[in-house]
Short mmCIF file of C-alpha atoms and ligand atoms in Angstrom, two decimals:
data_model
loop_
_atom_site.label_atom_id
_atom_site.label_comp_id
_atom_site.label_asym_id
_atom_site.label_seq_id
_atom_site.Cartn_x
_atom_site.Cartn_y
_atom_site.Cartn_z
CA MET A 76 28.13 72.71 92.33
CA SER A 77 31.68 71.97 93.50
CA SER A 78 32.30 71.46 97.19
CA HIS A 79 34.35 74.66 97.44
CA THR A 80 31.47 76.67 95.92
CA LYS A 81 29.06 75.18 98.47
CA SER A 82 31.38 76.03 101.37
CA TYR A 83 31.86 79.52 99.97
CA GLN A 84 28.11 80.09 99.71
CA PHE A 85 27.63 78.96 103.28
CA LEU A 86 30.43 81.23 104.54
CA SER A 87 29.35 84.22 102.47
CA GLU A 88 25.72 84.04 103.67
CA ASN A 89 27.04 84.03 107.19
CA LEU A 90 29.40 86.95 106.59
CA VAL A 91 26.79 89.04 104.83
CA LYS A 92 24.46 88.49 107.82
CA GLN A 93 27.27 89.85 110.01
CA GLY A 94 27.39 93.00 107.88
CA PHE A 95 30.48 92.37 105.75
CA ASP A 96 30.60 93.62 102.16
CA LEU A 97 32.00 90.47 100.56
CA GLN A 98 32.54 92.01 97.12
CA LYS A 99 34.74 94.62 98.75
CA VAL A 100 36.63 92.03 100.83
CA LYS A 101 37.32 89.96 97.70
CA ALA A 102 38.39 93.03 95.73
CA VAL A 103 40.87 93.96 98.46
CA LEU A 104 42.22 90.39 98.62
CA LYS A 105 42.80 90.44 94.87
CA THR A 106 45.06 93.48 95.17
CA GLN A 107 47.24 91.98 97.91
CA ALA A 108 50.90 91.97 96.87
CA ILE A 109 53.69 90.06 98.60
CA GLU A 110 57.23 90.51 97.29
CA THR A 111 59.49 87.47 97.19
CA PRO A 112 63.26 87.69 97.77
CA SER A 113 65.56 86.60 94.93
CA TRP A 114 68.04 85.16 97.42
CA ALA A 115 65.59 82.62 98.83
CA PHE A 116 65.47 80.79 95.48
CA ALA A 117 69.23 80.14 95.42
CA ASN A 118 71.10 77.61 97.49
CA SER A 119 71.25 79.68 100.64
CA GLY A 120 71.34 78.35 104.15
CA THR A 121 72.91 79.24 107.43
CA ARG A 122 76.44 80.20 108.33
CA PHE A 123 76.92 76.59 109.42
CA GLY A 124 76.10 75.06 106.10
CA THR A 125 74.06 75.00 102.94
CA PHE A 126 72.37 71.89 101.62
CA PRO A 127 72.03 72.15 97.85
CA TRP A 128 68.44 71.70 96.65
CA PRO A 129 68.03 70.09 93.21
CA GLY A 130 66.94 72.80 90.81
CA ALA A 131 67.67 75.75 93.09
CA ALA A 132 68.32 78.94 91.14
CA VAL A 133 71.89 79.41 89.99
CA THR A 134 71.60 82.55 87.88
CA THR A 135 69.65 85.76 88.42
CA ARG A 136 67.33 84.75 85.57
CA HIS A 137 66.56 81.50 87.38
CA LYS A 138 65.61 83.52 90.45
CA LEU A 139 63.28 85.67 88.33
CA ASP A 140 61.77 82.54 86.80
CA ASP A 141 61.13 81.09 90.27
CA ALA A 142 59.59 84.32 91.53
CA ALA A 143 57.37 84.37 88.42
CA MET A 144 56.28 80.80 89.20
CA VAL A 145 55.23 81.83 92.73
CA HIS A 146 53.16 84.64 91.20
CA LYS A 147 51.64 82.35 88.58
CA MET A 148 50.47 79.96 91.29
CA THR A 149 49.20 82.56 93.76
CA GLY A 150 48.38 85.71 91.76
CA ILE A 151 49.56 87.84 94.68
CA ALA A 152 53.36 87.84 94.39
CA PRO A 153 53.90 90.27 91.50
CA SER A 154 57.41 91.48 92.37
CA VAL A 155 60.80 90.20 93.41
CA ALA A 156 63.38 91.97 95.56
CA VAL A 157 66.98 91.96 94.39
CA HIS A 158 70.16 92.09 96.44
CA ILE A 159 73.22 93.79 95.00
CA PRO A 160 75.81 92.43 94.17
CA TRP A 161 74.20 88.97 94.46
CA ASP A 162 71.84 89.87 91.62
CA VAL A 163 74.06 91.83 89.30
CA PRO A 164 72.80 90.52 85.93
CA GLU A 165 75.22 88.13 84.23
CA ASP A 166 75.52 90.52 81.26
CA GLY A 167 75.41 93.65 83.43
CA ASP A 168 72.25 94.80 81.65
CA TYR A 169 69.71 96.06 84.18
CA ASN A 170 67.28 97.22 81.50
CA GLY A 171 67.35 93.70 80.12
CA MET A 172 66.74 92.37 83.62
CA ARG A 173 63.70 94.62 84.05
CA GLN A 174 62.37 93.59 80.66
CA TYR A 175 62.96 89.91 81.34
CA ALA A 176 61.06 90.15 84.63
CA GLY A 177 58.22 91.88 82.76
CA SER A 178 58.16 89.17 80.12
CA GLN A 179 57.68 86.63 82.93
CA GLY A 180 54.75 88.59 84.38
CA ILE A 181 56.52 90.13 87.38
CA ARG A 182 58.50 93.28 88.16
CA ILE A 183 61.61 94.09 90.14
CA GLY A 184 60.76 95.40 93.60
CA ALA A 185 63.09 96.59 96.32
CA VAL A 186 66.79 96.99 95.67
CA ASN A 187 68.70 95.74 98.73
CA SER A 188 72.19 97.10 99.18
CA ASN A 189 74.88 94.86 100.58
CA VAL A 190 77.49 96.55 102.75
CA PHE A 191 78.26 93.58 104.94
CA GLN A 192 80.17 90.97 102.98
CA ASP A 193 83.34 92.60 101.67
CA TYR A 194 86.40 92.06 103.85
CA GLY A 195 86.70 95.85 104.10
CA TYR A 196 83.55 95.89 106.24
CA LYS A 197 85.12 93.93 109.09
CA LEU A 198 84.63 96.88 111.47
CA GLY A 199 81.44 98.15 109.87
CA SER A 200 80.34 100.10 106.80
CA ILE A 201 78.82 103.56 107.31
CA ALA A 202 79.83 103.52 110.99
CA HIS A 203 83.37 102.30 110.25
CA PRO A 204 86.14 104.38 111.85
CA ASP A 205 87.87 104.84 108.47
CA ALA A 206 86.23 107.47 106.23
CA LYS A 207 87.40 105.57 103.13
CA VAL A 208 85.35 102.52 104.11
CA GLN A 209 82.34 104.71 104.86
CA LYS A 210 82.67 106.23 101.39
CA LYS A 211 82.88 102.80 99.77
CA ALA A 212 79.60 101.87 101.48
CA VAL A 213 77.92 105.15 100.52
CA ASP A 214 79.10 104.76 96.91
CA HIS A 215 77.60 101.28 96.82
CA MET A 216 74.24 102.62 98.02
CA LEU A 217 74.39 105.40 95.43
CA GLU A 218 74.98 102.74 92.79
CA CYS A 219 71.87 100.98 94.14
CA CYS A 220 69.94 104.25 93.64
CA GLU A 221 71.04 104.23 90.00
CA ILE A 222 69.99 100.60 89.65
CA MET A 223 66.58 101.52 91.10
CA THR A 224 66.07 103.94 88.23
CA LYS A 225 67.06 101.30 85.66
CA VAL A 226 64.77 98.61 87.04
CA ASN A 227 61.92 101.00 87.96
CA SER A 228 62.19 100.26 91.65
CA THR A 229 60.79 102.64 94.23
CA ILE A 230 62.35 101.05 97.31
CA LEU A 231 65.90 101.11 98.58
CA SER A 232 66.16 98.54 101.34
CA LEU A 233 68.92 99.30 103.83
CA TRP A 234 70.31 96.95 106.43
CA PHE A 235 73.64 97.42 108.15
CA ALA A 236 75.65 94.77 109.92
CA ASP A 237 77.47 97.57 111.74
CA GLY A 238 78.25 97.13 115.40
CA THR A 239 81.07 96.27 117.77
CA ASN A 240 82.08 93.11 119.55
CA TYR A 241 83.87 94.54 122.57
CA ALA A 242 83.40 97.36 125.02
CA GLY A 243 85.86 100.09 124.14
CA GLN A 244 86.28 98.87 120.55
CA ASP A 245 84.86 102.14 119.21
CA ASN A 246 83.07 105.26 120.39
CA LEU A 247 79.35 104.48 120.25
CA ARG A 248 78.28 108.14 120.03
CA THR A 249 80.66 108.80 117.15
CA ARG A 250 79.35 105.73 115.33
CA LYS A 251 75.82 107.13 115.60
CA GLN A 252 76.99 110.43 114.10
CA ARG A 253 78.72 108.65 111.20
CA ILE A 254 75.54 106.74 110.43
CA GLU A 255 73.44 109.89 110.39
CA LEU A 256 75.82 111.79 108.13
CA ASN A 257 76.27 108.95 105.65
CA LEU A 258 72.55 108.25 105.47
CA GLN A 259 71.94 111.92 104.72
CA GLU A 260 74.25 111.58 101.72
CA VAL A 261 72.36 108.51 100.45
CA TYR A 262 69.01 110.19 101.08
CA LYS A 263 69.96 113.08 98.78
CA HIS A 264 70.36 110.66 95.88
CA LEU A 265 67.12 108.73 96.27
CA PRO A 266 65.24 108.68 92.98
CA LYS A 267 62.18 110.93 92.92
CA GLY A 268 59.10 109.27 94.35
CA SER A 269 61.10 106.46 95.95
CA ARG A 270 61.62 105.53 99.58
CA ALA A 271 64.54 104.35 101.68
CA LEU A 272 63.51 101.75 104.25
CA ILE A 273 65.76 101.41 107.27
CA GLU A 274 65.90 97.92 108.74
CA TYR A 275 66.94 97.26 112.33
CA LYS A 276 68.20 94.10 113.98
CA PHE A 277 68.84 93.71 117.66
CA PHE A 278 72.01 91.64 117.36
CA GLU A 279 74.22 89.75 114.94
CA PRO A 280 76.77 89.82 113.47
CA ALA A 281 78.05 92.14 116.19
CA PHE A 282 77.44 90.94 119.73
CA TYR A 283 78.41 93.81 122.02
CA SER A 284 76.65 96.68 120.28
CA THR A 285 74.60 97.00 117.11
CA ASP A 286 74.41 100.44 115.56
CA ILE A 287 70.75 100.21 114.48
CA PRO A 288 69.44 97.70 117.02
CA ASP A 289 65.77 98.57 117.33
CA TRP A 290 62.75 100.26 115.78
CA GLY A 291 63.27 103.37 117.89
CA THR A 292 66.71 103.97 116.40
CA ALA A 293 65.47 103.27 112.87
CA TYR A 294 62.52 105.59 113.51
CA MET A 295 64.77 108.39 114.76
CA LEU A 296 66.99 108.07 111.69
CA ALA A 297 64.03 107.99 109.30
CA LYS A 298 62.42 110.96 111.02
CA LYS A 299 65.59 113.05 110.78
CA LEU A 300 66.08 112.15 107.12
CA GLY A 301 62.62 113.16 105.94
CA ASP A 302 59.44 111.93 104.28
CA GLN A 303 61.19 109.58 101.88
CA ALA A 304 62.63 107.51 104.73
CA GLN A 305 60.67 104.97 106.74
CA VAL A 306 61.24 101.93 108.93
CA LEU A 307 61.45 98.33 107.75
CA ILE A 308 60.39 95.65 110.21
CA ASP A 309 62.01 92.24 109.74
CA LEU A 310 59.94 89.96 111.96
CA GLY A 311 63.01 87.92 112.91
CA HIS A 312 64.98 90.86 114.25
CA HIS A 313 63.50 91.16 117.73
CA PRO A 314 64.12 89.64 121.11
CA LEU A 315 61.62 86.86 121.79
CA GLY A 316 58.36 88.13 123.23
CA THR A 317 58.52 91.54 121.55
CA ASN A 318 55.07 92.87 120.74
CA ILE A 319 55.65 93.49 117.02
CA GLU A 320 52.05 94.49 116.27
CA GLN A 321 52.42 97.32 118.75
CA ILE A 322 55.51 98.56 116.88
CA VAL A 323 53.48 98.36 113.67
CA ALA A 324 50.64 100.37 115.22
CA PHE A 325 53.03 103.02 116.55
CA LEU A 326 54.89 103.41 113.24
CA LEU A 327 51.63 103.57 111.28
CA ASP A 328 50.38 106.35 113.51
CA GLU A 329 53.62 108.23 112.91
CA GLY A 330 53.58 107.68 109.13
CA LYS A 331 56.86 105.77 109.35
CA MET A 332 55.78 102.15 108.77
CA GLY A 333 57.46 101.50 105.42
CA GLY A 334 57.76 97.79 104.89
CA PHE A 335 58.19 94.28 106.22
CA HIS A 336 60.63 91.49 105.86
CA PHE A 337 58.33 88.60 106.65
CA ASN A 338 59.67 85.38 108.15
CA ASP A 339 59.27 83.53 111.42
CA HIS A 340 61.57 82.44 114.16
CA ARG A 341 61.77 80.24 117.18
CA TYR A 342 64.96 81.44 118.83
CA ALA A 343 66.67 84.20 116.85
CA ASP A 344 66.74 85.41 113.27
CA ASP A 345 66.35 81.97 111.77
CA ASP A 346 64.42 82.90 108.61
CA LEU A 347 61.70 80.26 108.85
CA MET A 348 58.58 80.42 106.70
CA VAL A 349 56.37 83.31 107.80
CA GLY A 350 53.46 82.09 109.89
CA SER A 351 55.07 78.70 110.49
CA VAL A 352 55.73 79.25 114.19
CA ASN A 353 53.37 82.04 115.13
CA PRO A 354 50.41 82.40 112.75
CA PHE A 355 48.45 84.29 115.42
CA GLY A 356 51.23 86.90 115.60
CA LEU A 357 51.05 87.31 111.82
CA PHE A 358 47.28 87.79 112.06
CA LEU A 359 47.74 90.43 114.77
CA ILE A 360 50.17 92.34 112.53
CA TYR A 361 47.65 92.33 109.69
CA ASP A 362 44.96 93.32 112.15
CA ALA A 363 46.98 96.41 113.16
CA ILE A 364 47.35 97.29 109.47
CA VAL A 365 43.71 96.76 108.51
CA SER A 366 42.60 98.69 111.57
CA ALA A 367 44.71 101.66 110.38
CA GLN A 368 43.54 101.30 106.78
CA GLN A 369 39.90 101.35 107.79
CA SER A 370 40.32 104.16 110.34
CA GLY A 371 40.64 106.83 107.65
CA GLU A 372 42.99 108.62 110.07
CA HIS A 373 45.91 110.65 108.78
CA PRO A 374 48.70 109.58 108.34
CA ALA A 375 47.96 106.03 109.58
CA SER A 376 45.52 105.14 106.82
CA GLU A 377 47.64 106.25 103.81
CA THR A 378 50.74 104.80 105.43
CA ALA A 379 49.01 101.45 105.86
CA ASN A 380 47.96 101.54 102.20
CA ASN A 381 51.54 102.07 101.09
CA ILE A 382 53.38 99.30 102.96
CA ALA A 383 55.91 97.20 101.06
CA TYR A 384 55.24 93.58 102.06
CA MET A 385 58.42 91.66 101.41
CA ILE A 386 59.52 88.22 102.44
CA ASP A 387 63.07 87.71 103.69
CA GLN A 388 63.68 84.01 104.16
CA SER A 389 66.41 81.53 103.54
CA HIS A 390 65.19 78.00 102.95
CA ASN A 391 67.79 75.44 103.85
CA ILE A 392 66.03 72.06 104.05
CA GLU A 393 62.46 72.49 102.81
CA GLY A 394 62.90 73.29 99.11
CA LYS A 395 62.68 76.71 97.50
CA VAL A 396 59.64 77.57 95.39
CA GLY A 397 57.21 75.33 97.33
CA PRO A 398 57.96 76.93 100.71
CA MET A 399 57.80 80.38 99.14
CA ILE A 400 54.29 79.68 97.83
CA HIS A 401 53.35 78.39 101.28
CA SER A 402 54.68 81.60 102.87
CA VAL A 403 52.71 83.81 100.48
CA LEU A 404 49.56 81.80 101.25
CA ASN A 405 50.10 82.26 104.99
CA CYS A 406 50.14 86.03 104.44
CA GLN A 407 46.98 85.79 102.35
CA GLU A 408 45.21 83.84 105.08
CA ALA A 409 46.25 86.28 107.81
CA PHE A 410 45.12 89.25 105.72
CA ALA A 411 41.75 87.66 104.95
CA LYS A 412 41.11 86.98 108.62
CA ALA A 413 42.07 90.55 109.53
CA LEU A 414 39.66 91.90 106.91
CA LEU A 415 36.91 89.92 108.62
CA VAL A 416 37.35 91.35 112.11
CA PRO A 417 34.05 92.98 113.09
CA ARG A 418 35.63 96.38 113.77
CA ASP A 419 32.54 98.19 115.07
CA LYS A 420 31.75 95.41 117.50
CA LEU A 421 35.36 95.32 118.64
CA HIS A 422 35.40 99.08 119.12
CA ASP A 423 32.19 98.96 121.18
CA ALA A 424 33.58 96.22 123.41
CA GLN A 425 36.83 98.15 123.88
CA MET A 426 35.02 101.36 124.77
CA ALA A 427 32.76 99.50 127.19
CA GLY A 428 35.82 98.10 128.95
CA ASP A 429 34.67 94.59 128.10
CA VAL A 430 38.10 92.95 128.25
CA LEU A 431 37.01 89.36 127.69
CA GLY A 432 34.46 90.33 125.04
CA ALA A 433 36.96 92.38 123.01
CA HIS A 434 39.58 89.67 123.28
CA ARG A 435 37.14 86.99 122.13
CA ILE A 436 36.03 89.04 119.13
CA LEU A 437 39.61 89.27 117.91
CA VAL A 438 40.56 85.68 118.70
CA ASN A 439 37.39 84.35 117.07
CA ALA A 440 38.23 86.27 113.89
CA SER A 441 41.66 84.61 113.90
CA LYS A 442 40.01 81.18 114.10
CA ARG A 443 37.68 81.72 111.16
CA ASP A 444 38.06 79.22 108.31
CA VAL A 445 38.72 81.53 105.36
CA GLU A 446 39.75 78.78 102.92
CA PRO A 447 36.39 78.77 101.04
CA LEU A 448 36.67 82.54 100.59
CA LEU A 449 40.27 82.27 99.38
CA ALA A 450 39.38 79.46 96.98
CA GLN A 451 36.65 81.69 95.55
CA VAL A 452 39.06 84.62 95.23
CA ARG A 453 41.58 82.37 93.44
CA GLU A 454 38.94 81.06 91.09
CA GLU A 455 37.90 84.61 90.20
CA MET A 456 41.57 85.55 89.69
CA GLY A 457 42.18 82.57 87.44
CA VAL A 458 44.89 80.98 89.59
CA PRO A 459 44.89 77.43 90.95
CA LEU A 460 42.52 76.80 93.86
CA ASP A 461 45.27 74.90 95.64
CA PRO A 462 48.51 76.66 94.62
CA ILE A 463 50.84 74.25 96.43
CA ALA A 464 49.29 71.14 94.88
CA ALA A 465 49.22 72.82 91.47
CA TYR A 466 52.89 73.73 91.78
CA PHE A 467 53.99 70.18 92.56
CA GLN A 468 51.79 68.83 89.75
CA SER A 469 53.12 71.37 87.23
CA GLY A 470 56.39 69.53 86.56
CA TYR A 471 58.38 72.75 87.20
CA GLU A 472 60.40 71.23 90.02
CA GLU A 473 61.49 68.24 87.84
CA LYS A 474 62.20 70.49 84.88
CA VAL A 475 64.49 72.90 86.72
CA SER A 476 66.25 70.11 88.61
CA LYS A 477 67.32 68.68 85.24
CA GLU A 478 68.21 72.01 83.65
CA ARG A 479 70.05 73.80 86.44
CA VAL A 480 73.51 72.77 87.45
CA TYR A 481 74.52 73.76 90.95
CA LYS A 482 77.86 75.39 91.37
CA LYS A 483 79.18 77.30 94.33
CA SER A 484 78.98 80.87 93.08
CA GLY A 485 79.23 83.25 95.99
CA SER A 486 75.74 84.66 95.70
CA GLY A 487 73.33 84.54 98.61
CA TYR A 488 74.73 82.73 101.60
CA GLN A 489 76.60 80.15 99.56
C1 PSV B 796 69.88 90.62 107.70
O1 PSV B 796 69.74 89.61 108.65
C2 PSV B 796 68.76 90.62 106.70
O2 PSV B 796 67.51 90.49 107.36
C3 PSV B 796 68.78 91.85 105.81
O3 PSV B 796 67.50 92.16 105.35
C4 PSV B 796 69.61 91.38 104.68
O4 PSV B 796 69.51 92.20 103.53
C5 PSV B 796 69.01 90.01 104.48
O5 PSV B 796 68.86 89.51 105.82
C6 PSV B 796 69.80 89.07 103.65
O6 PSV B 796 71.06 88.84 104.23
MN1 MN B 797 65.70 91.33 106.53
#
């Protein structure tokens, strides 16, 4: 018996005694799906600089290959988000792109529009004072809706860099109205059965006002648009100290929790690997989700079952595929721990007003060593027990560093 099997047996006996249905927990873990971002595989960095990584993706196909590698190692990263125009296929063939992704064992996930890089967007996109610029931005998002149909995507991911730098620069109320009207136009063109996820960010690139600065604004917009619009939470887009799990709980209860952009941060939106700074915070987010899933309440439960879990990171100094695998594993660990929170016990302690008891139940669940369980899940899924080690032993990193020739190409943050 291997040492991981022994540790798993020990853990499972313990968990079964505590009343957990381990077959169910494993089944749920096997269906976990984390979407990787195409742009993280390219040579992207910060606005101050980019340090080329040997073998970083140069073409869109490279990015798909890298995303497929993350899935091959983990078994739980079956889709990749694309960003338009960074990921316009070299031959312009989106059907070919979808097929190529399929041939590599993954699918295209969210389509992210980009209305922040063209010079025309200096004063904003859909909140810009000039109607012609607003139309250009709307047209781009409509094109993204068409791309969604071609690549079989059900998510349009919307983030706007719109804002102002100086008091008096523009009328803030009018900007809000422009955003509402233009989003209504985009909403009308969403493919059937798809969703638009509205992402907020409390600052940057504008520093006086940001047009969609917080979850409340994104929620209001999504609510006014209708059922096909929800909120996207990028973990890096909050002031320090924000209670993100509370936002998650609120949005779940309102049926408006649509998706995540996972990452971590120390100061601002610095796109570090998710769970690298605050693994407890990541656990608490998963706890809010699992609590809603298991509540059976409407609409929290269905909403929690339909969340798009996406990573939005930009790796500047730590490699590309390796850190992405690590990020996916951090999400897997947090989810496993959240699935093993003794919910009935926690509920009883909460209802009895046992503050310390309830707190300890949750914290103890976050401290549980779930590695033996995850190793067992991986073995049953037929993926490497140690995905990071397997990746570095696979020779992929050496192979792509020989094959791929870095050139500054204007995609991602290059
Ligand atoms: C903006 O900071 C953001 O979080 C949005 O999701 C963008 O689409 C992404 O980063 C890439 O720039
Ligand atoms: Mn984001």
